[in-house]
XYZ file of N, CA and C in Angstrom:
861
model
N 7.645 14.172 -7.968
C 6.629 13.998 -8.844
C 5.311 12.813 -8.096
N 4.138 13.318 -8.497
C 2.820 12.370 -7.920
C 2.281 11.400 -9.421
N 2.393 10.421 -9.450
C 2.083 9.599 -10.732
C 0.815 8.992 -10.299
N 0.364 8.659 -11.557
C -1.199 7.896 -10.892
C -1.827 7.808 -12.068
N -2.639 6.685 -12.373
C -3.298 6.000 -13.524
C -5.028 5.936 -13.174
N -5.699 6.196 -14.313
C -6.752 6.722 -13.913
C -7.607 6.069 -15.305
N -9.262 6.029 -14.979
C -9.764 5.490 -15.914
C -10.524 3.933 -15.796
N -11.752 4.045 -16.501
C -12.228 2.384 -16.536
C -11.074 1.231 -16.630
N -11.070 0.375 -15.710
C -10.412 -0.852 -15.778
C -10.096 -1.191 -17.108
N -8.804 -1.352 -17.650
C -8.238 -1.903 -19.058
C -8.214 -0.788 -19.986
N -8.698 0.378 -19.481
C -8.220 1.573 -20.418
C -7.852 2.695 -19.419
N -7.023 2.210 -18.450
C -6.258 3.440 -17.702
C -5.488 4.031 -18.480
N -5.196 5.567 -17.916
C -4.290 6.388 -18.709
C -3.336 7.197 -17.759
N -2.313 7.033 -18.156
C -1.121 7.900 -17.305
C -1.455 9.187 -16.912
N -0.816 9.955 -15.641
C -0.995 11.118 -15.270
C -0.080 11.558 -14.315
N 0.015 12.790 -14.039
C 0.916 13.370 -12.719
C -0.235 14.372 -12.353
N 0.182 14.652 -10.810
C -0.486 15.472 -10.326
C 0.553 16.713 -10.165
N 0.134 18.133 -10.558
C 1.022 18.967 -10.713
C 0.818 19.584 -9.389
N 1.699 20.781 -9.141
C 1.997 21.409 -7.524
C 0.473 22.215 -7.559
N -0.280 22.281 -8.264
C -1.742 23.241 -8.239
C -2.847 22.189 -7.867
N -2.535 21.056 -8.047
C -3.530 20.098 -7.719
C -4.431 19.619 -8.587
N -3.875 19.745 -10.006
C -4.509 19.433 -11.173
C -3.979 18.113 -11.916
N -4.672 17.545 -12.550
C -4.481 16.449 -13.268
C -3.797 16.632 -14.714
N -2.533 16.335 -14.849
C -1.772 16.308 -16.127
C -1.619 15.056 -16.859
N -2.035 15.008 -18.242
C -2.161 13.838 -18.943
C -0.687 13.519 -19.347
N -0.138 12.134 -18.994
C 1.237 11.813 -19.318
C 1.060 11.075 -20.758
N -0.053 10.787 -21.213
C -0.562 9.906 -22.572
C 0.674 10.344 -23.531
N 0.680 11.787 -23.765
C 1.464 12.154 -25.048
C 2.971 11.681 -24.775
N 3.296 11.310 -23.434
C 4.781 11.187 -23.296
C 4.990 9.402 -23.310
N 3.999 8.815 -22.546
C 4.269 7.418 -22.287
C 2.873 6.990 -22.425
N 2.746 5.582 -23.176
C 1.790 5.161 -22.883
C 1.124 4.286 -21.672
N 1.773 3.968 -20.560
C 1.499 3.577 -19.609
C 2.259 3.793 -18.376
N 2.104 3.853 -16.979
C 3.035 3.813 -16.094
C 3.425 2.487 -15.356
N 4.698 1.907 -16.183
C 4.953 0.609 -16.093
C 6.369 0.365 -15.277
N 6.769 -0.766 -14.958
C 8.505 -0.796 -14.283
C 9.282 -0.127 -14.948
N 9.050 -0.183 -16.108
C 9.736 0.423 -16.880
C 10.282 2.060 -16.554
N 9.442 2.508 -16.521
C 8.968 3.927 -16.370
C 9.523 4.163 -15.041
N 9.673 3.157 -13.975
C 10.182 3.364 -12.859
C 11.627 3.595 -12.647
N 12.427 3.344 -13.582
C 13.999 3.403 -13.686
C 14.210 4.915 -13.365
N 15.410 5.237 -12.830
C 16.047 6.521 -12.520
C 16.235 7.383 -13.678
N 16.435 6.791 -14.819
C 16.765 7.464 -16.417
C 15.219 7.675 -16.393
N 14.148 7.096 -16.510
C 12.944 7.028 -17.066
C 12.211 8.250 -16.306
N 12.516 8.182 -14.736
C 11.869 9.356 -14.177
C 12.245 10.257 -14.411
N 13.846 10.644 -14.364
C 14.422 11.952 -14.833
C 13.822 12.613 -16.157
N 13.783 11.800 -17.120
C 12.911 12.306 -18.423
C 11.476 13.029 -18.055
N 10.975 12.351 -17.252
C 9.322 12.621 -16.911
C 9.524 14.012 -16.313
N 10.479 14.208 -15.065
C 10.865 15.264 -14.168
C 11.181 16.209 -15.209
N 11.833 16.337 -16.364
C 11.970 17.246 -16.994
C 11.482 18.175 -17.686
N 10.103 17.241 -17.797
C 8.828 17.958 -18.614
C 8.214 19.215 -17.762
N 7.802 20.303 -18.244
C 7.303 21.091 -17.372
C 5.729 20.691 -17.613
N 5.200 20.747 -16.581
C 3.782 19.990 -16.111
C 2.814 21.210 -17.241
N 2.907 22.252 -17.184
C 2.010 23.383 -17.812
C 2.014 22.961 -19.304
N 2.936 22.255 -19.823
C 2.984 22.017 -21.398
C 1.919 20.734 -21.464
N 1.426 19.991 -20.789
C 0.712 18.967 -20.707
C -0.720 19.149 -20.412
N -1.566 18.403 -21.188
C -3.194 18.802 -20.764
C -3.510 18.295 -19.634
N -4.503 19.275 -19.307
C -5.010 19.104 -18.221
C -6.537 18.469 -18.455
N -6.425 16.925 -17.617
C -7.436 16.301 -17.606
C -8.522 15.994 -16.178
N -9.768 15.633 -16.290
C -10.492 15.517 -15.233
C -10.479 14.017 -14.702
N -10.105 13.770 -13.408
C -9.669 12.769 -12.893
C -10.911 11.372 -13.076
N -10.469 10.246 -13.640
C -11.457 9.179 -13.769
C -11.136 8.329 -12.460
N -12.065 7.246 -12.465
C -11.584 6.430 -11.476
C -10.004 6.009 -11.025
N -9.619 6.128 -9.934
C -8.171 5.915 -9.711
C -7.899 4.462 -9.660
N -6.791 4.254 -10.052
C -6.359 2.723 -10.561
C -4.998 2.740 -9.673
N -4.590 1.329 -9.303
C -3.407 1.372 -8.810
C -2.158 2.102 -9.617
N -1.433 2.732 -8.699
C -0.672 3.958 -9.601
C 0.315 3.440 -11.149
N 0.802 2.083 -10.685
C 1.645 1.570 -11.987
C 0.896 0.215 -12.295
N 1.475 -0.272 -13.419
C 0.844 -1.681 -13.619
C 2.293 -2.423 -13.867
N 1.901 -3.821 -14.048
C 2.999 -4.702 -14.101
C 3.891 -4.850 -12.783
N 3.360 -4.933 -11.953
C 3.780 -5.355 -10.016
C 3.906 -6.820 -10.254
N 5.303 -7.050 -10.020
C 5.667 -8.472 -10.066
C 5.580 -9.145 -8.535
N 5.626 -8.445 -7.615
C 5.549 -9.024 -6.129
C 5.128 -8.073 -5.392
N 4.115 -8.417 -4.225
C 3.569 -7.714 -3.300
C 3.709 -8.406 -2.138
N 5.119 -7.742 -1.730
C 5.628 -8.151 -0.185
C 5.150 -7.579 1.144
N 4.883 -8.021 1.728
C 4.324 -7.476 3.361
C 5.171 -7.857 4.576
N 5.452 -6.906 5.170
C 6.226 -7.280 6.606
C 5.227 -7.052 7.535
N 5.185 -8.110 8.383
C 4.366 -8.370 9.722
C 4.838 -7.760 10.888
N 4.287 -7.182 11.872
C 4.257 -6.884 13.208
C 5.705 -5.907 13.457
N 5.714 -4.871 12.570
C 6.735 -3.959 12.178
C 6.815 -2.830 12.953
N 5.943 -2.841 13.810
C 5.618 -1.709 14.978
C 5.598 -2.189 16.387
N 6.346 -1.924 17.241
C 6.470 -2.361 18.374
C 5.464 -2.365 19.490
N 4.749 -1.265 18.919
C 3.576 -1.053 19.952
C 2.343 -2.079 19.335
N 2.278 -2.029 18.016
C 1.333 -3.041 17.267
C 1.560 -4.266 17.711
N 2.880 -4.727 17.770
C 2.971 -6.219 18.465
C 2.496 -6.505 19.778
N 2.514 -5.298 20.548
C 2.137 -5.742 21.955
C 0.577 -5.728 22.076
N 0.072 -5.167 21.060
C -1.294 -5.132 20.919
C -1.987 -6.350 20.285
N -0.953 -6.652 19.821
C -1.220 -8.132 19.138
C -1.012 -9.374 20.386
N -0.311 -9.069 21.615
C 0.267 -10.056 22.235
C 1.326 -11.090 21.645
N 2.120 -10.227 21.286
C 3.125 -11.142 20.426
C 4.642 -10.317 20.644
N 5.703 -11.040 20.637
C 6.881 -10.544 20.539
C 7.515 -9.676 19.758
N 8.356 -8.347 19.907
C 8.801 -7.953 18.576
C 9.885 -8.586 18.028
N 9.672 -9.117 16.850
C 10.220 -9.845 15.955
C 12.051 -9.320 15.516
N 12.880 -10.291 16.354
C 14.232 -10.310 15.964
C 14.733 -9.951 14.501
N 14.051 -10.552 13.349
C 14.064 -10.517 11.906
C 12.582 -9.977 11.460
N 13.130 -9.339 10.127
C 11.485 -9.075 9.932
C 10.689 -10.376 9.594
N 9.370 -9.914 9.809
C 8.381 -11.147 9.032
C 7.711 -11.131 7.938
N 8.061 -11.913 7.107
C 7.680 -11.492 5.471
C 6.716 -12.438 5.203
N 5.405 -12.233 4.513
C 4.755 -12.766 3.790
C 4.259 -12.112 2.453
N 3.524 -12.682 1.729
C 3.240 -12.380 0.272
C 1.558 -11.964 0.350
N 1.371 -10.903 -0.239
C -0.198 -10.727 -0.558
C -0.366 -11.361 -2.050
N -1.291 -11.662 -2.409
C -1.465 -11.914 -3.723
C -1.557 -10.711 -4.851
N -1.073 -10.821 -5.649
C -1.253 -9.452 -6.680
C -2.705 -9.216 -7.144
N -3.391 -10.012 -7.088
C -4.951 -10.036 -7.474
C -5.628 -9.300 -6.528
N -5.052 -8.940 -5.417
C -5.914 -8.392 -4.258
C -5.562 -6.593 -4.293
N -4.463 -6.349 -5.476
C -4.456 -5.120 -5.480
C -5.333 -4.218 -6.138
N -5.793 -3.471 -5.687
C -7.162 -2.180 -6.304
C -6.534 -1.086 -5.826
N -7.255 -0.057 -6.862
C -7.223 1.417 -6.633
C -7.856 1.889 -5.243
N -7.135 3.359 -4.943
C -7.315 3.467 -3.610
C -8.935 3.677 -2.985
N -9.577 3.923 -4.107
C -11.161 3.894 -3.502
C -11.970 3.002 -4.032
N -11.317 2.144 -4.065
C -12.025 1.018 -5.151
C -12.898 0.300 -3.879
N -14.158 -0.235 -3.848
C -14.923 -0.961 -2.879
C -13.866 -1.918 -2.225
N -14.201 -2.258 -1.102
C -13.510 -3.236 -0.171
C -14.384 -4.614 0.117
N -14.377 -5.549 -0.501
C -15.660 -6.540 -1.026
C -14.908 -7.792 0.386
N -15.851 -7.885 1.563
C -15.683 -9.359 2.230
C -15.498 -10.570 1.547
N -15.047 -11.293 1.885
C -15.120 -12.799 1.015
C -15.910 -13.671 1.791
N -16.653 -14.535 1.292
C -17.695 -15.343 1.564
C -17.366 -15.957 3.193
N -18.066 -15.761 3.764
C -18.084 -16.290 5.429
C -16.953 -15.349 6.487
N -16.724 -14.160 5.929
C -15.826 -13.272 6.419
C -16.451 -13.099 8.086
N -15.575 -13.068 8.985
C -16.138 -12.422 10.299
C -15.237 -11.603 10.812
N -13.835 -11.775 10.462
C -13.273 -11.197 11.184
C -12.089 -9.841 10.429
N -12.735 -9.158 9.367
C -12.058 -8.188 8.642
C -11.430 -7.229 9.126
N -10.219 -6.505 8.915
C -9.550 -5.757 9.765
C -8.976 -5.031 9.039
N -8.397 -3.638 9.287
C -7.552 -2.493 8.409
C -6.243 -2.394 8.882
N -5.579 -1.945 8.200
C -4.104 -1.566 8.533
C -3.448 -0.462 7.357
N -3.432 0.655 7.940
C -2.741 1.683 7.208
C -0.924 1.514 7.169
N -0.429 1.462 5.675
C 0.828 0.894 5.635
C 1.295 1.911 4.847
N 2.858 1.723 5.357
C 3.581 2.757 3.879
C 4.283 1.468 2.744
N 3.780 1.949 1.637
C 4.161 1.261 0.405
C 5.969 1.665 -0.093
N 6.512 0.941 -0.441
C 7.731 1.074 -0.877
C 7.916 0.577 -2.425
N 7.880 1.147 -3.343
C 8.104 0.789 -4.884
C 9.233 0.631 -5.367
N 9.937 -0.616 -5.755
C 11.288 -0.686 -6.104
C 11.400 0.149 -7.893
N 12.326 0.492 -7.656
C 12.723 1.042 -9.441
C 13.815 0.495 -9.834
N 14.857 0.065 -9.220
C 15.895 -0.620 -9.887
C 16.216 -2.133 -9.000
N 16.593 -3.259 -10.149
C 16.690 -4.122 -9.277
C 17.401 -4.534 -7.869
N 17.175 -5.183 -7.273
C 18.050 -5.099 -5.792
C 18.103 -6.546 -5.487
N 19.714 -7.263 -5.471
C 19.783 -8.454 -5.062
C 20.747 -8.285 -4.359
N 20.884 -8.613 -3.054
C 22.180 -8.760 -1.864
C 22.738 -6.827 -2.172
N 21.753 -6.309 -1.801
C 22.269 -4.872 -1.852
C 22.574 -4.495 -0.395
N 23.614 -3.698 0.006
C 23.544 -3.177 1.144
C 22.833 -2.148 1.732
N 22.545 -1.952 3.188
C 21.360 -0.870 3.727
C 21.993 0.171 3.307
N 23.070 0.500 2.873
C 23.407 1.888 2.724
C 23.084 2.207 1.154
N 23.095 1.439 0.267
C 22.673 1.426 -0.722
C 21.118 1.221 -1.464
N 20.401 0.853 -0.382
C 19.131 0.009 -0.320
C 18.110 1.107 -0.922
N 18.114 2.520 -0.362
C 17.142 3.328 -0.843
C 17.540 4.121 -2.526
N 18.807 3.616 -2.788
C 18.578 4.174 -4.181
C 18.035 2.943 -5.097
N 17.297 1.925 -4.642
C 16.842 1.248 -5.570
C 15.130 1.440 -5.361
N 14.779 2.227 -4.641
C 13.508 2.888 -4.215
C 13.017 3.956 -5.350
N 12.106 3.940 -6.018
C 11.472 4.555 -7.066
C 10.294 5.586 -6.531
N 9.955 5.386 -5.510
C 8.947 5.785 -4.537
C 8.000 5.173 -3.723
N 7.027 6.052 -2.873
C 6.362 5.657 -2.036
C 4.674 5.944 -2.271
N 3.889 4.963 -1.291
C 2.091 5.207 -1.789
C 1.932 5.028 -0.305
N 0.620 5.121 -0.340
C -0.252 4.624 0.749
C -0.987 3.457 0.594
N -0.801 2.346 1.685
C -1.316 1.015 1.023
C -2.493 0.588 2.293
N -3.634 0.166 2.172
C -4.379 -0.582 3.085
C -4.073 -1.903 2.978
N -3.807 -2.509 4.298
C -3.513 -4.070 4.307
C -4.480 -4.617 4.966
N -5.487 -4.680 4.150
C -6.791 -5.280 4.562
C -6.602 -6.487 5.011
N -7.110 -7.189 6.022
C -6.512 -8.573 6.761
C -7.954 -9.314 7.188
N -8.134 -10.447 6.922
C -9.437 -11.633 7.605
C -8.386 -12.301 8.370
N -8.868 -12.021 9.808
C -8.196 -12.350 11.254
C -8.276 -14.208 10.959
N -9.420 -14.190 11.233
C -9.732 -15.669 11.269
C -9.258 -16.309 10.225
N -8.953 -16.098 9.016
C -8.291 -16.721 7.900
C -6.868 -16.802 8.099
N -6.770 -15.637 8.425
C -4.978 -15.281 8.860
C -4.533 -16.368 10.141
N -5.207 -16.423 10.858
C -4.588 -16.956 12.192
C -5.152 -18.185 12.555
N -6.444 -18.791 12.315
C -7.633 -19.799 12.777
C -7.638 -20.844 11.970
N -6.862 -20.609 10.571
C -7.232 -21.411 9.546
C -6.457 -22.546 9.215
N -5.136 -22.532 10.087
C -3.697 -23.288 9.990
C -3.036 -22.426 8.814
N -1.527 -22.897 8.645
C -0.603 -22.250 7.749
C -0.422 -21.075 8.060
N -0.042 -20.363 6.885
C 1.135 -19.131 7.215
C -0.557 -17.862 6.896
N 0.052 -16.726 7.227
C -0.579 -15.615 7.019
C -1.443 -15.307 5.614
N -0.668 -15.573 4.595
C -1.235 -15.294 3.389
C -2.602 -15.777 3.086
N -3.247 -16.615 3.479
C -4.490 -16.796 2.886
C -5.856 -15.688 3.301
N -5.261 -14.770 4.761
C -6.268 -13.833 5.197
C -5.540 -12.852 4.608
N -4.547 -12.559 3.949
C -4.353 -11.192 3.221
C -4.467 -11.206 1.683
N -4.687 -12.021 1.256
C -4.693 -12.135 -0.357
C -5.881 -11.972 -1.104
N -7.076 -11.541 -0.248
C -8.324 -11.696 -0.921
C -8.479 -10.769 -1.664
N -9.460 -11.001 -2.698
C -9.738 -9.841 -3.688
C -10.239 -8.680 -2.885
N -9.789 -7.557 -3.510
C -9.687 -6.074 -3.115
C -8.960 -5.779 -1.691
N -8.399 -6.692 -1.228
C -7.534 -6.573 0.266
C -6.314 -5.682 0.106
N -6.077 -5.020 -0.946
C -4.405 -4.316 -0.997
C -5.057 -3.104 -1.866
N -5.943 -2.103 -1.625
C -5.894 -0.709 -1.823
C -4.710 0.019 -1.857
N -4.060 0.911 -3.111
C -2.901 1.245 -3.074
C -3.114 2.389 -3.774
N -2.325 3.552 -3.489
C -2.417 4.987 -3.966
C -2.855 5.816 -2.807
N -3.489 7.127 -3.299
C -4.051 7.596 -4.900
C -2.449 7.566 -5.811
N -1.549 8.310 -5.652
C -0.647 8.171 -6.310
C 0.660 7.360 -5.884
N 1.812 7.565 -6.613
C 3.260 6.821 -6.271
C 3.734 8.271 -6.340
N 4.480 8.591 -5.186
C 5.191 9.831 -5.058
C 6.578 9.512 -5.035
N 7.603 9.902 -6.100
C 8.962 9.834 -6.136
C 9.919 9.857 -5.181
N 10.811 9.161 -5.037
C 11.738 9.042 -3.895
C 12.343 10.661 -3.649
N 12.448 11.269 -4.364
C 12.928 12.602 -4.228
C 12.183 13.320 -3.378
N 10.761 13.584 -3.460
C 9.971 13.987 -2.606
C 9.663 13.500 -1.086
N 10.496 12.243 -0.826
C 10.340 11.715 0.389
C 11.908 11.403 1.043
N 12.332 12.594 1.212
C 13.608 12.683 1.688
C 13.820 12.100 2.992
N 13.168 11.703 3.867
C 13.186 10.453 4.841
C 11.908 9.841 5.092
N 11.934 8.302 4.661
C 10.796 7.654 5.027
C 10.414 7.367 6.227
N 11.554 7.495 7.485
C 11.081 7.378 8.710
C 10.772 8.312 9.335
N 9.938 9.379 8.557
C 9.547 10.628 9.125
C 8.447 10.989 8.525
N 7.283 10.001 8.660
C 6.119 10.101 8.053
C 4.645 9.517 9.001
N 3.827 10.582 9.181
C 2.442 10.410 9.890
C 1.536 9.578 9.140
N 1.196 8.559 9.954
C 0.063 7.847 9.024
C -1.111 7.388 10.040
N -2.533 7.552 9.391
C -3.411 7.659 10.204
C -4.565 6.822 9.509
N -5.611 5.799 10.177
C -6.552 5.546 9.704
C -8.203 5.967 10.499
N -9.289 6.068 9.830
C -10.491 6.290 10.432
C -11.433 5.339 9.985
N -12.329 4.810 10.874
C -13.358 3.835 10.508
C -14.874 4.592 10.849
N -15.460 4.852 10.031
C -17.010 5.607 10.140
C -16.478 6.936 10.922
N -15.856 7.665 10.607
C -15.196 8.930 11.399
C -14.465 8.621 12.608
N -13.986 7.402 12.965
C -13.523 7.653 14.030
C -12.171 7.174 14.161
N -10.957 8.101 14.633
C -9.831 7.700 14.664
C -9.450 6.425 15.364
N -8.695 5.492 14.542
C -8.369 4.532 15.243
C -6.719 3.684 15.183
N -6.503 4.615 14.222
C -4.719 4.557 13.721
C -4.066 6.146 13.785
N -3.230 6.028 14.329
C -2.351 7.437 14.492
C -0.959 7.052 14.800
N -0.213 7.022 13.585
C 1.243 6.591 13.840
C 2.050 7.431 13.102
N 3.209 6.877 13.385
C 4.615 7.486 12.587
C 5.393 6.278 12.164
N 6.182 6.172 11.234
C 7.173 5.565 10.271
C 8.479 5.822 11.271
N 8.526 6.869 12.274
C 9.671 6.663 13.124
C 9.553 5.558 13.836
N 8.763 4.422 14.223
C 8.621 3.748 15.311
C 8.674 2.420 14.776
N 8.892 2.493 13.515
C 9.288 0.909 12.820
C 10.397 0.251 13.557
N 10.374 -1.243 13.583
C 11.132 -1.746 14.139
C 12.454 -1.702 13.182
N 11.836 -2.061 11.983
C 13.115 -2.076 10.705
C 12.432 -1.057 9.663
N 13.290 -0.274 9.751
C 13.401 0.974 8.336
C 13.277 0.421 7.185
N 12.902 1.413 6.241
C 12.818 1.001 4.883
C 13.977 0.410 4.248
N 15.190 1.052 4.539
C 16.693 0.703 4.144
C 16.753 -0.736 4.468
N 16.748 -0.668 5.783
C 16.643 -2.368 6.144
C 15.996 -3.391 5.569
N 14.528 -3.132 5.808
C 14.119 -3.963 4.625
C 14.328 -4.429 3.240
N 14.459 -2.937 2.487
C 14.857 -3.300 1.290
C 15.867 -4.628 1.250
N 16.979 -4.222 2.018
C 18.482 -4.880 1.836
C 18.066 -6.088 2.479
N 17.335 -6.349 3.413
C 17.139 -7.759 3.863
C 16.047 -8.372 2.913
N 15.226 -7.805 2.477
C 14.411 -8.975 1.450
C 15.493 -9.295 0.164
N 16.208 -8.596 -0.224
C 17.242 -8.545 -1.320
C 18.323 -9.375 -1.191
N 18.184 -10.335 0.234
C 18.836 -11.172 0.448
C 18.159 -12.937 0.151
N 16.792 -12.846 0.217
C 16.001 -13.795 -0.031
C 15.316 -13.757 -1.155
N 15.485 -12.833 -1.955
C 14.255 -12.794 -3.496
C 14.787 -11.495 -4.122
N 15.025 -11.416 -5.464
C 15.455 -10.417 -6.373
C 13.857 -9.379 -6.650
N 14.217 -8.133 -6.169
C 13.484 -7.506 -5.886
C 13.649 -6.563 -7.299
N 12.230 -6.742 -8.310
C 12.381 -6.283 -9.433
C 11.714 -4.456 -9.588
N 11.522 -3.927 -10.403
C 11.303 -2.744 -10.564
C 9.893 -2.956 -10.815
N 9.160 -2.250 -10.207
C 7.338 -2.742 -9.978
C 6.936 -3.554 -8.900
N 8.030 -3.882 -8.054
C 7.604 -4.475 -6.666
C 7.130 -3.900 -5.769
N 6.388 -4.108 -4.939
C 5.712 -3.475 -3.800
C 6.141 -4.111 -2.369
N 6.435 -3.065 -1.574
C 6.656 -3.600 -0.101
C 6.168 -2.865 0.792
N 5.096 -3.556 1.516
C 4.165 -2.758 2.482
C 4.656 -3.179 3.548
N 5.083 -2.167 4.104
C 5.973 -2.447 5.465
C 5.424 -2.174 7.252
N 4.330 -2.753 7.250
C 3.560 -2.809 8.665
C 2.853 -1.849 8.824
N 2.261 -1.859 10.142
C 0.981 -0.757 10.630
C 1.502 -0.605 12.011
N 1.073 0.819 12.355
C 0.983 0.982 13.631
C -0.195 0.543 14.622
N -0.196 0.774 15.690
C -1.114 0.267 16.612
C -2.577 0.741 16.372
N -3.408 0.127 16.773
C -4.913 0.739 16.534
C -5.955 -0.254 15.700
N -5.260 -1.632 15.108
C -6.273 -2.111 14.191
C -7.265 -3.000 15.241
N -8.253 -3.444 14.505
C -9.578 -3.923 14.744
C -9.130 -5.068 16.079
N -8.430 -6.185 15.661
C -8.233 -6.932 16.729
C -7.866 -6.967 17.846
N -7.095 -5.386 18.021
C -6.644 -4.972 19.359
C -7.520 -4.551 20.042
N -8.328 -3.951 19.709
C -9.704 -3.063 20.455
C -9.894 -3.808 21.865
N -9.995 -2.903 22.799
C -10.371 -3.522 24.178
C -11.619 -2.785 24.325
N -12.650 -3.266 25.259
C -12.551 -4.617 25.944
C -12.619 -6.241 24.870
N -13.225 -5.780 23.411
C -13.594 -6.856 22.619
C -13.018 -6.275 21.288
N -12.582 -7.357 20.590
C -12.145 -6.698 18.855
C -13.495 -6.413 18.229
N -12.890 -5.243 17.224
C -14.005 -4.445 16.456
C -13.454 -4.916 14.929
N -14.431 -5.718 14.342
C -13.860 -5.798 12.570
C -15.208 -5.174 11.568
N -14.610 -5.178 10.559
C -15.135 -4.396 9.410
C -16.680 -5.500 9.040
N -17.656 -4.665 9.079
C -18.682 -5.007 8.466
C -19.222 -4.129 7.207
N -20.332 -4.737 6.541
C -21.007 -4.237 5.193
C -21.117 -2.648 5.451
N -21.091 -1.688 5.000
C -21.664 -0.499 5.426
C -20.214 1.056 5.708
N -19.340 -0.021 6.569
C -18.167 0.581 7.063
C -17.747 1.594 6.202
N -16.952 2.594 6.654
C -15.863 3.331 5.532
C -15.082 3.541 6.279
N -13.788 3.223 5.429
C -12.596 3.339 5.940
C -11.862 5.013 5.436
N -11.031 5.608 5.583
C -10.468 6.416 5.521
C -8.952 6.576 5.968
N -8.028 6.721 5.466
C -6.532 6.719 5.696
C -5.612 7.150 4.677
N -4.466 7.691 5.497
C -3.729 8.340 4.584
C -2.157 8.521 5.467
N -1.351 9.181 4.615
C 0.151 9.303 5.063
C 0.650 10.921 4.873
N 1.050 11.140 5.344
C 1.546 12.615 5.273
C 2.687 12.559 3.610
N 1.997 13.581 2.865
C 2.783 13.841 1.493
C 2.396 12.898 0.590
N 1.594 11.728 0.968
C 1.316 10.381 0.314
C 0.088 10.629 -0.522
N -0.891 11.287 0.195
C -2.557 11.333 -0.291
C -3.207 10.423 0.918
N -4.662 10.192 0.230
C -5.564 9.793 1.239
C -6.281 8.731 0.485
N -6.967 7.807 0.982
C -7.724 6.562 0.820
C -9.080 6.823 0.997
N -10.106 6.396 0.536
C -11.262 6.044 1.003
C -11.709 4.901 0.697
N -12.542 3.858 1.433
C -13.125 2.477 0.919
C -14.327 2.488 1.602
N -15.511 1.829 0.811
C -16.654 1.360 1.749
C -16.715 0.070 1.706
N -16.874 -0.579 2.661
C -16.760 -2.087 2.841
C -18.286 -2.932 2.410
N -18.276 -3.779 1.657
C -19.394 -4.471 1.087
C -19.441 -5.957 1.387
N -20.618 -6.499 1.314
C -20.550 -7.702 1.472
C -20.292 -8.762 -0.130
N -19.693 -9.872 0.191
C -19.245 -10.532 -0.883
C -20.579 -10.321 -2.021
N -19.746 -9.784 -3.171
C -20.307 -9.367 -4.503
C -19.447 -9.219 -5.719
N -19.231 -10.395 -6.889
C -18.025 -10.326 -7.372
C -18.184 -9.439 -8.550
N -19.533 -8.721 -8.637
C -19.526 -7.830 -9.567
C -18.946 -6.385 -9.010
N -19.031 -6.466 -7.678
C -18.322 -5.302 -7.256
C -16.861 -5.567 -7.298
N -16.044 -6.619 -7.275
C -14.686 -6.780 -7.546
C -14.215 -6.288 -8.985
N -14.983 -7.022 -10.064
C -14.419 -6.776 -11.140
C -15.138 -5.379 -12.096
N -16.059 -4.766 -11.415
C -16.357 -3.647 -11.951
C -15.430 -2.749 -11.893
């Protein structure tokens, strides 16, 4: 299934995308898509319903496909060729950081540059959504804890991330720096998360063109690894790193986002996103 939420902020309604590309209203069945919706039993109950019996609805503004995200966990330098373009060694263990939950927005929401931003960058990534609690799970059992997958743009302010001291978090969690969606694709529709092509364009130019096949640490390893350091709860999101082609790695000089730029990105089978970049304007963040 492809699950999504749409409508004005604070009034989002749950829906699914049927095989014909129509939105079907899930409101008769559930009030919203929450962590409880992501359990195996709840997803099986939704999957048993014939979409043709649900009302067709016109899509409103697309929101984050589920509500109640507890943690937004991110993995750095998880593609060897991306580490090389950054001039950094391939990690021996996953590099883990957190994006502030407040950065999460729908897939087409404006990306608003923070005040003083000079090095904002793009990163298309595979998102992994947890469906059942994971604590010290084995790699063999890890994927059983995954509810589904989604597209994530791990927007990053490189000056804040690298040149302002401390860890990466302050360059990763700015408002609007976490577009998610358009939908959450349940795990049964993604038999191999290590066989997905992903891409990103800026102003019509292809910058990133990669595959999850080249991840240093695959999804099962990441879920197992993270579960040793934190309990992963239903609704938590893991964004798994980006392939090469980020603006910071452009030659001969880096290229960074500026107001007016348009990003388009997608992952095979998981949908596409589009964001326009704007200068600082709190009305665009909250609108």
